[in-house]
Coordinates of C-alpha atoms in Angstrom, one line a residue:
Chain A
X95 CA -19.6 -161.8 -60.7
X96 CA -22.2 -159.0 -61.0
X97 CA -23.5 -157.7 -57.7
X98 CA -27.0 -158.6 -56.8
X99 CA -28.9 -155.3 -57.3
X100 CA -31.3 -156.1 -54.6
X101 CA -28.6 -156.7 -52.1
X102 CA -26.9 -153.4 -53.0
X103 CA -30.2 -151.6 -52.6
X104 CA -30.8 -153.1 -49.2
X105 CA -27.3 -152.3 -48.1
X106 CA -27.8 -148.7 -49.3
X107 CA -31.1 -148.3 -47.5
X108 CA -29.4 -149.6 -44.4
X109 CA -26.5 -147.2 -44.8
X110 CA -28.9 -144.3 -45.0
X111 CA -31.0 -145.5 -42.0
X112 CA -28.2 -146.8 -39.8
X113 CA -27.6 -143.8 -37.6
X114 CA -31.3 -143.3 -37.0
X115 CA -31.8 -147.0 -36.1
X116 CA -28.8 -147.0 -33.7
X117 CA -29.9 -143.8 -32.1
X118 CA -33.4 -145.0 -31.5
X119 CA -32.3 -148.4 -30.3
X120 CA -29.6 -146.9 -28.0
X121 CA -32.4 -144.9 -26.4
X122 CA -34.1 -148.2 -25.5
X123 CA -31.1 -150.3 -24.6
X124 CA -28.9 -147.5 -23.3
X125 CA -26.1 -149.5 -24.8
X126 CA -24.4 -148.7 -28.1
X127 CA -23.1 -152.2 -28.7
X128 CA -26.6 -153.7 -28.1
X129 CA -28.1 -151.1 -30.4
X130 CA -25.6 -151.8 -33.2
X131 CA -26.3 -155.5 -32.9
X132 CA -30.0 -155.0 -33.1
X133 CA -29.6 -152.8 -36.1
X134 CA -27.4 -155.4 -37.7
X135 CA -30.1 -158.0 -37.0
X136 CA -32.7 -155.9 -38.7
X137 CA -30.4 -155.7 -41.8
X138 CA -30.2 -159.5 -41.8
X139 CA -34.0 -159.8 -41.6
X140 CA -34.2 -157.4 -44.6
X141 CA -31.7 -159.4 -46.6
X142 CA -33.7 -162.5 -45.9
X143 CA -37.1 -160.9 -46.5
X144 CA -36.9 -158.3 -49.1
X145 CA -35.5 -160.3 -52.1
X146 CA -38.6 -162.4 -51.9
X147 CA -41.3 -160.0 -50.9
X148 CA -39.9 -156.9 -52.5
X149 CA -38.7 -153.7 -50.9
X150 CA -41.3 -152.3 -48.6
X151 CA -42.8 -148.9 -49.3
X152 CA -41.1 -147.4 -46.3
X153 CA -37.9 -149.3 -45.9
X154 CA -36.7 -147.2 -43.1
X155 CA -39.8 -147.7 -41.0
X156 CA -39.7 -151.4 -41.8
X157 CA -36.1 -151.7 -40.5
X158 CA -37.0 -149.7 -37.4
X159 CA -40.0 -151.9 -36.6
X160 CA -38.0 -155.1 -37.1
X161 CA -35.2 -153.9 -34.8
X162 CA -37.6 -152.7 -32.1
X163 CA -39.4 -156.1 -32.2
X164 CA -36.1 -157.8 -31.8
X165 CA -35.4 -155.6 -28.8
X166 CA -38.7 -156.4 -27.2
X167 CA -38.3 -160.2 -27.8
X168 CA -34.9 -160.1 -26.3
X169 CA -36.2 -158.2 -23.3
X170 CA -39.1 -160.7 -22.8
X171 CA -36.7 -163.6 -23.1
X172 CA -34.4 -162.2 -20.4
X173 CA -37.4 -161.6 -18.2
X174 CA -38.6 -165.2 -18.6
X175 CA -35.1 -166.5 -17.8
X176 CA -35.0 -164.3 -14.7
X177 CA -38.4 -165.8 -13.6
X178 CA -37.2 -169.4 -14.1
X179 CA -33.8 -169.0 -12.5
X180 CA -34.6 -167.1 -9.4
X181 CA -37.0 -167.2 -6.5
X182 CA -38.6 -164.0 -7.6
X183 CA -40.6 -161.9 -5.2
X184 CA -43.7 -160.1 -6.3
X185 CA -41.8 -156.8 -6.3
X186 CA -39.3 -157.9 -8.9
X187 CA -42.0 -159.1 -11.2
X188 CA -44.0 -155.9 -10.9
X189 CA -40.9 -153.9 -11.5
X190 CA -40.3 -156.0 -14.6
X191 CA -43.8 -155.5 -15.8
X192 CA -43.3 -151.8 -15.4
X193 CA -40.1 -152.1 -17.4
X194 CA -41.9 -153.8 -20.2
X195 CA -44.6 -151.1 -20.2
X196 CA -41.9 -148.5 -20.2
X197 CA -40.2 -150.2 -23.1
X198 CA -43.4 -150.4 -25.1
X199 CA -43.9 -146.7 -24.5
X200 CA -40.3 -146.1 -25.7
X201 CA -40.9 -148.2 -28.8
X202 CA -44.0 -146.1 -29.8
X203 CA -42.3 -142.8 -28.9
X204 CA -41.0 -141.5 -32.2
X205 CA -39.3 -138.3 -31.4
X206 CA -37.7 -138.0 -34.8
X207 CA -34.5 -136.7 -33.4
X208 CA -32.7 -140.1 -33.0
X209 CA -29.7 -139.0 -35.1
X210 CA -29.3 -135.8 -33.1
X211 CA -29.5 -137.7 -29.8
X212 CA -26.8 -140.0 -31.1
X213 CA -24.6 -137.1 -32.1
X214 CA -24.9 -135.5 -28.7
X215 CA -24.0 -138.9 -27.1
X216 CA -21.0 -139.5 -29.3
X217 CA -19.8 -136.0 -28.6
X218 CA -20.3 -136.2 -24.9
X219 CA -17.8 -134.2 -22.9
X220 CA -16.9 -137.2 -20.7
X221 CA -15.0 -138.5 -23.7
X222 CA -11.7 -137.1 -25.0
X223 CA -11.8 -135.1 -28.2
X224 CA -10.1 -138.0 -30.1
X225 CA -12.7 -140.5 -28.7
X226 CA -15.6 -138.2 -29.6
X227 CA -14.3 -137.7 -33.1
X228 CA -13.7 -141.4 -33.8
X229 CA -17.1 -142.4 -32.3
X230 CA -19.0 -139.7 -34.3
X231 CA -17.4 -140.8 -37.6
X232 CA -18.2 -144.4 -36.7
X233 CA -21.8 -144.0 -35.6
X234 CA -23.1 -141.1 -37.6
X235 CA -20.7 -141.0 -40.5
X236 CA -20.8 -144.8 -40.9
X237 CA -17.1 -145.0 -41.5
X238 CA -15.3 -148.3 -40.6
X239 CA -12.5 -148.3 -38.0
X240 CA -10.1 -148.9 -40.9
X241 CA -11.3 -145.8 -42.7
X242 CA -11.2 -143.7 -39.6
X243 CA -7.6 -144.9 -39.0
X244 CA -6.6 -144.0 -42.5
X245 CA -8.3 -140.6 -42.2
X246 CA -6.4 -139.8 -39.0
X247 CA -3.1 -141.4 -40.0
X248 CA -3.5 -143.8 -37.1
X249 CA -3.6 -147.6 -36.8
X250 CA -6.9 -149.5 -37.0
X251 CA -6.1 -151.2 -33.6
X252 CA -5.7 -147.8 -31.9
X253 CA -9.0 -146.5 -33.3
X254 CA -10.9 -149.7 -32.5
X255 CA -9.6 -149.6 -29.0
X256 CA -10.6 -145.9 -28.7
X257 CA -14.1 -146.7 -29.9
X258 CA -14.5 -149.7 -27.5
X259 CA -13.4 -147.5 -24.6
X260 CA -15.6 -144.7 -25.6
X261 CA -18.7 -146.9 -25.8
X262 CA -17.9 -148.4 -22.4
X263 CA -17.5 -144.9 -20.8
X264 CA -20.9 -143.9 -22.2
X265 CA -22.4 -147.1 -21.0
X266 CA -21.1 -146.5 -17.5
X267 CA -22.5 -143.0 -17.6
X268 CA -26.0 -144.5 -18.2
X269 CA -26.6 -141.9 -20.9
X270 CA -30.2 -141.3 -22.0
X271 CA -29.3 -140.7 -25.7
X272 CA -31.6 -137.8 -25.8
X273 CA -31.1 -134.3 -27.0
X274 CA -30.2 -132.2 -23.9
X275 CA -32.2 -129.0 -23.2
X276 CA -31.6 -125.6 -21.6
X277 CA -28.3 -124.9 -20.0
X278 CA -27.0 -128.4 -20.4
X279 CA -27.6 -128.2 -24.1
X280 CA -25.3 -125.1 -24.4
X281 CA -22.4 -126.9 -22.8
X282 CA -23.0 -130.1 -24.7
X283 CA -23.5 -128.3 -28.0
X284 CA -20.1 -126.6 -27.7
X285 CA -18.6 -130.1 -27.5
X286 CA -20.5 -131.2 -30.6
X287 CA -19.4 -128.2 -32.6
X288 CA -15.8 -128.7 -31.5
X289 CA -15.9 -132.3 -32.8
X290 CA -17.4 -131.3 -36.2
X291 CA -14.8 -128.5 -36.6
X292 CA -12.0 -131.0 -35.7
X293 CA -13.2 -133.4 -38.4
X294 CA -13.4 -130.6 -40.9
X295 CA -9.9 -129.3 -40.1
X296 CA -8.4 -132.8 -40.4
X297 CA -9.9 -133.0 -43.9
X298 CA -8.8 -129.5 -44.7
X299 CA -5.2 -130.3 -43.7
X300 CA -5.0 -133.1 -46.2
X301 CA -3.0 -132.4 -49.3
X302 CA -3.4 -133.4 -52.9
X303 CA -2.5 -137.0 -53.6
X304 CA -3.2 -138.2 -50.1
X305 CA -5.7 -141.0 -49.4
X306 CA -9.1 -139.7 -50.6
X307 CA -10.7 -140.5 -47.3
X308 CA -8.9 -137.5 -45.7
X309 CA -10.3 -134.7 -47.9
X310 CA -13.7 -136.6 -47.7
X311 CA -13.7 -135.6 -44.0
X312 CA -14.6 -132.1 -45.0
X313 CA -17.7 -133.3 -46.7
X314 CA -18.7 -135.4 -43.8
X315 CA -18.2 -132.5 -41.4
X316 CA -20.3 -130.2 -43.5
X317 CA -23.0 -132.9 -43.7
X318 CA -23.0 -133.1 -39.9
X319 CA -23.2 -129.3 -39.7
X320 CA -26.2 -129.3 -42.0
X321 CA -27.9 -132.1 -40.0
X322 CA -27.3 -130.0 -36.8
X323 CA -28.7 -126.8 -38.2
X324 CA -31.7 -128.5 -39.7
X325 CA -32.5 -130.1 -36.3
X326 CA -31.6 -127.0 -34.2
X327 CA -32.7 -124.1 -36.3
X328 CA -32.4 -121.6 -33.3
X329 CA -28.8 -122.3 -32.5
X330 CA -26.7 -119.4 -33.8
X331 CA -23.3 -121.0 -33.4
X332 CA -24.3 -124.1 -35.2
X333 CA -25.1 -121.9 -38.2
X334 CA -21.8 -120.0 -37.6
X335 CA -19.9 -123.2 -37.8
X336 CA -21.7 -124.4 -40.9
X337 CA -21.1 -121.0 -42.5
X338 CA -17.4 -121.2 -41.7
X339 CA -17.1 -124.7 -43.1
X340 CA -19.1 -124.0 -46.3
X341 CA -17.0 -120.9 -47.0
X342 CA -13.7 -122.6 -46.4
X343 CA -14.8 -125.6 -48.5
X344 CA -15.6 -123.2 -51.4
X345 CA -11.9 -122.7 -51.8
X346 CA -10.7 -126.3 -51.3
X347 CA -9.8 -126.8 -54.9
X348 CA -8.0 -123.5 -55.5
X349 CA -5.7 -123.4 -52.5
X350 CA -3.0 -125.6 -54.2
X351 CA -1.2 -125.4 -57.5
X352 CA -1.0 -128.4 -59.8
X353 CA 2.5 -129.2 -58.3
X354 CA 0.9 -129.3 -54.8
X355 CA 2.4 -126.1 -53.6
X356 CA 0.2 -123.9 -51.4
X357 CA -1.5 -120.8 -52.9
X358 CA -2.3 -118.0 -50.4
X359 CA -5.9 -116.7 -50.5
X360 CA -4.9 -113.4 -52.1
X361 CA -3.4 -115.2 -55.1
X362 CA -6.1 -117.8 -55.6
X363 CA -8.1 -118.0 -58.8
X364 CA -11.4 -116.6 -57.5
X365 CA -13.3 -117.6 -60.7
X366 CA -12.9 -121.2 -59.5
X367 CA -14.3 -120.7 -56.0
X368 CA -17.4 -122.7 -55.5
X369 CA -20.3 -120.2 -55.8
X370 CA -22.9 -122.6 -54.5
X371 CA -21.0 -123.1 -51.3
X372 CA -20.2 -119.4 -50.9
X373 CA -24.0 -118.6 -51.2
X374 CA -24.8 -121.3 -48.7
X375 CA -22.1 -120.0 -46.4
X376 CA -23.2 -116.4 -46.6
X377 CA -26.8 -117.5 -46.0
X378 CA -25.8 -119.6 -42.9
X379 CA -23.8 -116.6 -41.6
X380 CA -26.8 -114.3 -42.1
X381 CA -28.9 -116.7 -40.1
X382 CA -26.4 -116.9 -37.3
X383 CA -26.3 -113.1 -37.1
X384 CA -30.1 -112.9 -37.3
X385 CA -30.3 -115.2 -34.3
X386 CA -28.1 -112.8 -32.3
X387 CA -24.9 -114.8 -32.7
X388 CA -22.8 -112.3 -34.6
X389 CA -20.1 -112.3 -31.9
X390 CA -19.9 -116.1 -31.5
X391 CA -16.4 -117.4 -32.2
X392 CA -17.5 -119.5 -35.2
X393 CA -19.7 -116.8 -36.6
X394 CA -16.8 -114.3 -36.3
X395 CA -14.5 -116.7 -38.1
X396 CA -17.1 -117.2 -40.7
X397 CA -17.5 -113.5 -41.1
X398 CA -13.8 -113.3 -41.7
X399 CA -14.0 -116.0 -44.4
X400 CA -17.0 -114.1 -45.9
X401 CA -14.9 -110.9 -46.3
X402 CA -12.6 -112.8 -48.7
X403 CA -15.6 -114.6 -50.4
X404 CA -17.3 -111.3 -51.1
X405 CA -14.2 -109.6 -52.6
X406 CA -14.2 -110.1 -56.4
X407 CA -10.4 -109.5 -56.6
X408 CA -7.8 -109.7 -53.9
X409 CA -7.4 -105.9 -54.1
X410 CA -11.1 -105.5 -53.3
X411 CA -10.6 -107.2 -49.9
X412 CA -12.1 -105.1 -47.1
X413 CA -9.1 -105.2 -44.7
X414 CA -10.6 -102.6 -42.4
X415 CA -13.6 -104.9 -41.8
X416 CA -11.3 -107.9 -41.4
X417 CA -9.2 -105.9 -38.8
X418 CA -12.4 -104.9 -36.9
X419 CA -13.6 -108.6 -36.9
X420 CA -10.2 -109.7 -35.5
X421 CA -10.6 -107.1 -32.8
X422 CA -13.9 -108.8 -31.9
X423 CA -12.5 -112.3 -32.2
X424 CA -9.7 -111.3 -29.8
X425 CA -12.4 -110.7 -27.2
X426 CA -14.6 -113.7 -28.1
X427 CA -11.9 -116.3 -28.2
X428 CA -8.5 -114.8 -27.3
X429 CA -5.4 -116.7 -28.4
X430 CA -1.9 -115.8 -29.5
X431 CA -2.7 -116.9 -33.1
X432 CA -5.6 -114.6 -33.2
X433 CA -3.3 -111.8 -31.9
X434 CA -0.9 -112.6 -34.7
X435 CA -3.6 -112.6 -37.4
X436 CA -5.1 -109.4 -36.0
X437 CA -1.7 -107.7 -36.3
X438 CA -1.4 -108.9 -40.0
X439 CA -5.0 -107.6 -40.7
X440 CA -4.2 -104.3 -39.1
X441 CA -1.0 -104.0 -41.2
X442 CA -3.1 -104.6 -44.4
X443 CA -5.7 -102.1 -43.3
X444 CA -3.7 -99.3 -41.7
X445 CA -0.1 -99.9 -42.9
X446 CA 3.0 -101.8 -41.8
X447 CA 3.7 -99.6 -38.8
X448 CA 0.3 -100.4 -37.3
X449 CA 1.1 -104.0 -37.9
X450 CA 4.5 -103.8 -36.2
X451 CA 3.1 -102.1 -33.1
X452 CA 0.6 -104.9 -32.6
X453 CA 3.2 -107.6 -33.4
X454 CA 5.3 -106.3 -30.6
X455 CA 2.5 -107.1 -28.2
X456 CA 2.0 -110.7 -29.5
X457 CA 3.4 -113.1 -26.9
X458 CA 6.4 -114.8 -28.5
X459 CA 6.4 -117.2 -25.5
X460 CA 2.9 -118.4 -26.5
X461 CA 4.2 -119.1 -30.1
X462 CA 7.7 -120.4 -29.6
X463 CA 9.5 -121.3 -32.8
X464 CA 6.4 -120.4 -34.8
X465 CA 7.6 -119.4 -38.3
X466 CA 4.5 -117.3 -39.2
X467 CA 5.4 -114.8 -36.4
X468 CA 8.8 -113.7 -37.7
X469 CA 7.5 -114.0 -41.2
X470 CA 4.7 -111.5 -40.5
X471 CA 7.2 -109.2 -38.8
X472 CA 9.5 -109.5 -41.8
X473 CA 6.7 -108.7 -44.2
X474 CA 5.8 -105.5 -42.2
X475 CA 9.5 -104.4 -42.0
X476 CA 9.9 -105.0 -45.7
X477 CA 6.8 -102.9 -46.5
X478 CA 8.1 -100.2 -44.1
X479 CA 11.3 -100.1 -46.1
X480 CA 13.4 -101.4 -43.2
X481 CA 15.1 -103.9 -45.5
X482 CA 18.1 -105.0 -43.3
X483 CA 15.9 -105.9 -40.4
X484 CA 13.3 -107.6 -42.8
X485 CA 16.1 -109.8 -44.2
X486 CA 17.0 -111.0 -40.7
X487 CA 13.4 -111.9 -39.9
X488 CA 12.9 -113.7 -43.2
X489 CA 15.9 -115.8 -42.5
X490 CA 14.8 -116.5 -39.0
X491 CA 11.4 -117.6 -40.2
X492 CA 12.9 -119.8 -42.9
X493 CA 15.0 -121.5 -40.2
X494 CA 11.8 -122.3 -38.2
X495 CA 9.5 -123.7 -40.9
X496 CA 9.3 -127.5 -41.5
X497 CA 7.9 -127.0 -45.0
X498 CA 10.5 -127.0 -47.8
X499 CA 8.4 -125.0 -50.2
X500 CA 7.7 -122.4 -47.6
X501 CA 11.4 -122.2 -46.7
X502 CA 12.3 -121.6 -50.3
X503 CA 9.7 -118.9 -50.5
X504 CA 11.0 -117.1 -47.4
X505 CA 14.6 -117.3 -48.5
X506 CA 13.6 -115.9 -51.8
X507 CA 12.0 -112.9 -50.0
X508 CA 15.2 -112.6 -47.8
X509 CA 17.3 -112.3 -51.0
X510 CA 14.8 -109.7 -52.4
X511 CA 15.7 -107.5 -49.4
X512 CA 19.2 -107.0 -50.8
X513 CA 18.3 -106.2 -54.4
X514 CA 15.4 -103.8 -53.9
Chain B
X100 CA -20.1 -136.6 -54.6
X101 CA -22.3 -133.9 -55.9
X102 CA -25.2 -134.7 -58.1
X103 CA -27.9 -132.8 -59.9
X104 CA -31.3 -134.4 -59.6
X105 CA -33.5 -133.4 -62.5
X106 CA -37.2 -133.6 -62.5
X107 CA -38.2 -134.1 -66.1
X108 CA -41.1 -132.3 -67.6
X109 CA -44.5 -133.7 -68.5
X110 CA -47.4 -132.4 -70.4
X111 CA -48.8 -131.2 -67.0
X112 CA -45.7 -129.2 -66.1
X113 CA -45.4 -127.9 -69.6
X114 CA -49.0 -126.7 -69.5
X115 CA -48.0 -124.6 -66.4
X116 CA -50.2 -126.6 -64.0
X117 CA -49.2 -126.0 -60.4
X118 CA -48.9 -129.0 -58.1
X119 CA -51.9 -129.9 -56.0
X120 CA -52.0 -128.9 -52.3
X121 CA -51.5 -132.6 -51.5
X122 CA -48.4 -132.9 -53.6
X123 CA -47.0 -129.6 -52.2
X124 CA -47.3 -131.0 -48.7
X125 CA -45.7 -134.3 -49.6
X126 CA -42.9 -132.5 -51.4
X127 CA -42.4 -130.2 -48.3
X128 CA -42.0 -133.3 -46.1
X129 CA -39.6 -134.9 -48.6
X130 CA -37.5 -131.7 -48.7
X131 CA -37.4 -131.7 -45.0
X132 CA -36.1 -135.3 -45.0
X133 CA -33.4 -134.3 -47.4
X134 CA -32.4 -131.4 -45.2
X135 CA -32.5 -133.5 -42.0
X136 CA -30.2 -136.0 -43.7
X137 CA -27.8 -133.1 -44.5
X138 CA -27.6 -134.0 -48.2
X139 CA -29.5 -131.1 -49.9
X140 CA -27.5 -128.1 -51.1
X141 CA -30.2 -126.4 -53.1
X142 CA -33.2 -127.0 -55.4
X143 CA -35.9 -125.2 -57.3
X144 CA -38.7 -125.5 -59.8
X145 CA -38.6 -124.1 -63.3
X146 CA -41.4 -122.5 -65.3
X147 CA -42.6 -124.3 -68.5
X148 CA -40.5 -124.1 -71.7
X149 CA -43.1 -121.7 -73.2
X150 CA -41.4 -119.1 -71.1
X151 CA -37.9 -120.2 -72.1
X152 CA -35.5 -119.4 -74.9
X153 CA -32.8 -121.4 -76.7
X154 CA -29.7 -120.0 -78.3
X155 CA -28.6 -122.1 -81.2
X156 CA -24.8 -122.0 -82.1
X157 CA -23.3 -122.7 -85.4
X158 CA -19.8 -121.4 -85.9
X159 CA -20.1 -117.6 -85.4
X160 CA -23.9 -117.7 -85.8
X161 CA -26.2 -117.2 -82.8
X162 CA -29.9 -117.9 -83.4
X163 CA -32.5 -117.3 -80.7
X164 CA -35.4 -119.8 -80.6
X165 CA -38.5 -119.1 -78.6
X166 CA -40.2 -121.8 -76.4
X167 CA -42.2 -123.9 -76.0
X168 CA -40.0 -126.8 -77.1
X169 CA -41.4 -130.0 -78.5
X170 CA -39.5 -132.8 -76.9
X171 CA -41.4 -132.6 -73.5
X172 CA -39.7 -135.7 -72.0
X173 CA -36.3 -134.2 -72.5
X174 CA -37.1 -130.9 -70.8
X175 CA -36.5 -130.1 -67.1
X176 CA -39.2 -128.9 -64.7
X177 CA -37.1 -128.7 -61.6
X178 CA -33.9 -129.7 -59.9
X179 CA -32.0 -130.3 -56.7
X180 CA -28.3 -130.4 -56.0
X181 CA -27.4 -133.0 -53.5
X182 CA -24.1 -134.1 -51.8
X183 CA -24.2 -137.9 -51.3
X184 CA -21.6 -140.7 -50.7
X185 CA -22.3 -142.4 -54.0
X186 CA -24.7 -142.9 -56.8
X187 CA -26.5 -145.8 -55.0
X188 CA -27.4 -143.4 -52.2
X189 CA -28.6 -140.8 -54.6
X190 CA -30.8 -143.4 -56.3
X191 CA -32.2 -144.5 -53.0
X192 CA -33.1 -140.9 -52.0
X193 CA -34.7 -140.2 -55.4
X194 CA -36.9 -143.3 -55.1
X195 CA -38.3 -141.8 -51.9
X196 CA -39.5 -138.7 -53.7
X197 CA -43.3 -138.5 -54.1
X198 CA -44.2 -138.7 -57.8
X199 CA -43.6 -135.1 -58.7
X200 CA -46.3 -135.1 -61.5
X201 CA -49.9 -136.2 -61.7
X202 CA -49.1 -138.8 -64.3
X203 CA -46.0 -141.0 -65.0
X204 CA -42.8 -139.0 -64.7
X205 CA -39.1 -139.3 -64.5
X206 CA -36.2 -138.1 -62.3
X207 CA -32.7 -138.1 -63.7
X208 CA -29.5 -138.1 -61.6
X209 CA -26.3 -136.6 -63.1
X210 CA -23.0 -136.4 -61.2
X211 CA -21.0 -133.2 -61.4
X212 CA -17.5 -133.2 -62.8
X213 CA -15.0 -132.9 -59.9
X214 CA -11.3 -131.9 -59.7
X215 CA -10.3 -135.5 -59.5
X216 CA -11.9 -136.2 -63.0
X217 CA -9.4 -133.8 -64.5
X218 CA -6.4 -134.9 -62.5
X219 CA -5.2 -137.5 -65.0
X220 CA -5.7 -135.4 -68.2
X221 CA -4.3 -132.2 -66.7
X222 CA -0.6 -132.7 -66.0
X223 CA 1.3 -129.8 -64.4
X224 CA 2.7 -129.0 -67.8
X225 CA -0.7 -129.0 -69.4
X226 CA -2.2 -127.0 -66.5
X227 CA 0.5 -124.3 -66.6
X228 CA -1.0 -122.4 -69.6
X229 CA -4.4 -122.6 -68.0
X230 CA -3.0 -121.0 -64.9
X231 CA -1.4 -118.3 -66.9
X232 CA -4.6 -117.4 -68.6
X233 CA -6.4 -117.4 -65.3
X234 CA -3.8 -115.0 -63.9
X235 CA -4.4 -112.6 -66.7
X236 CA -8.1 -112.9 -66.3
X237 CA -7.9 -112.1 -62.7
X238 CA -5.8 -109.0 -63.1
X239 CA -8.2 -106.1 -62.4

């Protein structure tokens, strides 16, 4: 049976408008479930009304008006019920009249940042990172719980429960669903950026042949990043994160060979990097830097990605600049992994001995059984001509990795230490 | 999915008429909506075909043809590149565009080829020679 085109159109309009509707309605009801129900009611009204009367000129505004009217009706009904059922004092009635006035004001108040308010709510720090991620994908991404479960290799029941709990937590917190300002915004924005980057990385970790919903997470994260930068054009780190994601996404298709094996950045086919995304990434990075955010952790990571994007061949890579950026990143967001990458960058810029010196100061306790650490040491030793030691480290690294292809690669390099 | 949204030319755009202040404002608002929704990657307007050239290929022959070109309705006056979930979403967004021309006009939506489109035709065996060529091309 052919799909009814009108129904498809209505459902597409609803899909586009859903987050804005739910954001606006949550501001009125202070309850996500109620907001989602009201939005769903508006969809039903549209499905009943539009096939006969045609699609309104501004379908989004129509849906919003229908949903808000529903909200008001519901509120009046509950007020009347309260009047009937209780011996109401004058105070209560006045309070309720005030509430209706307030609600009317809220209905007229079109701040235009409903989606942004919803993003900040879904990413509220009272929620765990997992809950924030699931709720963001559900409310703003419009993914079903089944899709989110598939994307995170989890069960639908687990995700559904996570979302129910998250909504309850937000309800208990009596959130205003507004965009926070000033100091509060800085703290809350960090939480939003963290969630978006988490979604991106989950998609980035997906490999060829996996359920398509997983790589699609990268696209959704970039869309969230673009929504955020459009709404908050003065937030440097939002641009830093967007730059980082656009630049990494420009190499999504070139990082694996047809047989699925991983291709390191220095060996990727640069002709196939996505120029449009590189341009967008570089522009976003420039914006972050112009806003004074050059030393933000996301902007610094984007600047690192930009060094590779700007190099026309692997040999053109500006390793000195990469080493300098890692020095700054080590200050901005210290971690053992940054220490390790910094050592590798220094070895590329200033030679294997410089790398080895820095590797000695990388805390092995912080990276226990972490194959890249002995692998980096092995590579530096190999380049320094200390082949026997290099062989030992390659074998140690091969014993630590979980990845069969990587193990084969490391063992091959260990063998090469004997012959060269 | 990534789509190119093509604003087709009309006699007005081919005559080099610039959009009215009203249309510019409406377009500005529309572009803002696209940006706020996070779907727009880029977009721009093109000068009339009178300022364009065509290169005709026939075997080894290359013949340069000066504009303007006759088939106005087939020409392009501007474009966007959007990232949307599916074609239905692209159609819905395109319908919201203010009429880009003073008279009747058309917008055409064309999806980009993606890696997945080649996955079936390009087996690892078939892909190997391509990869070798690329390797050579990339040697400095």
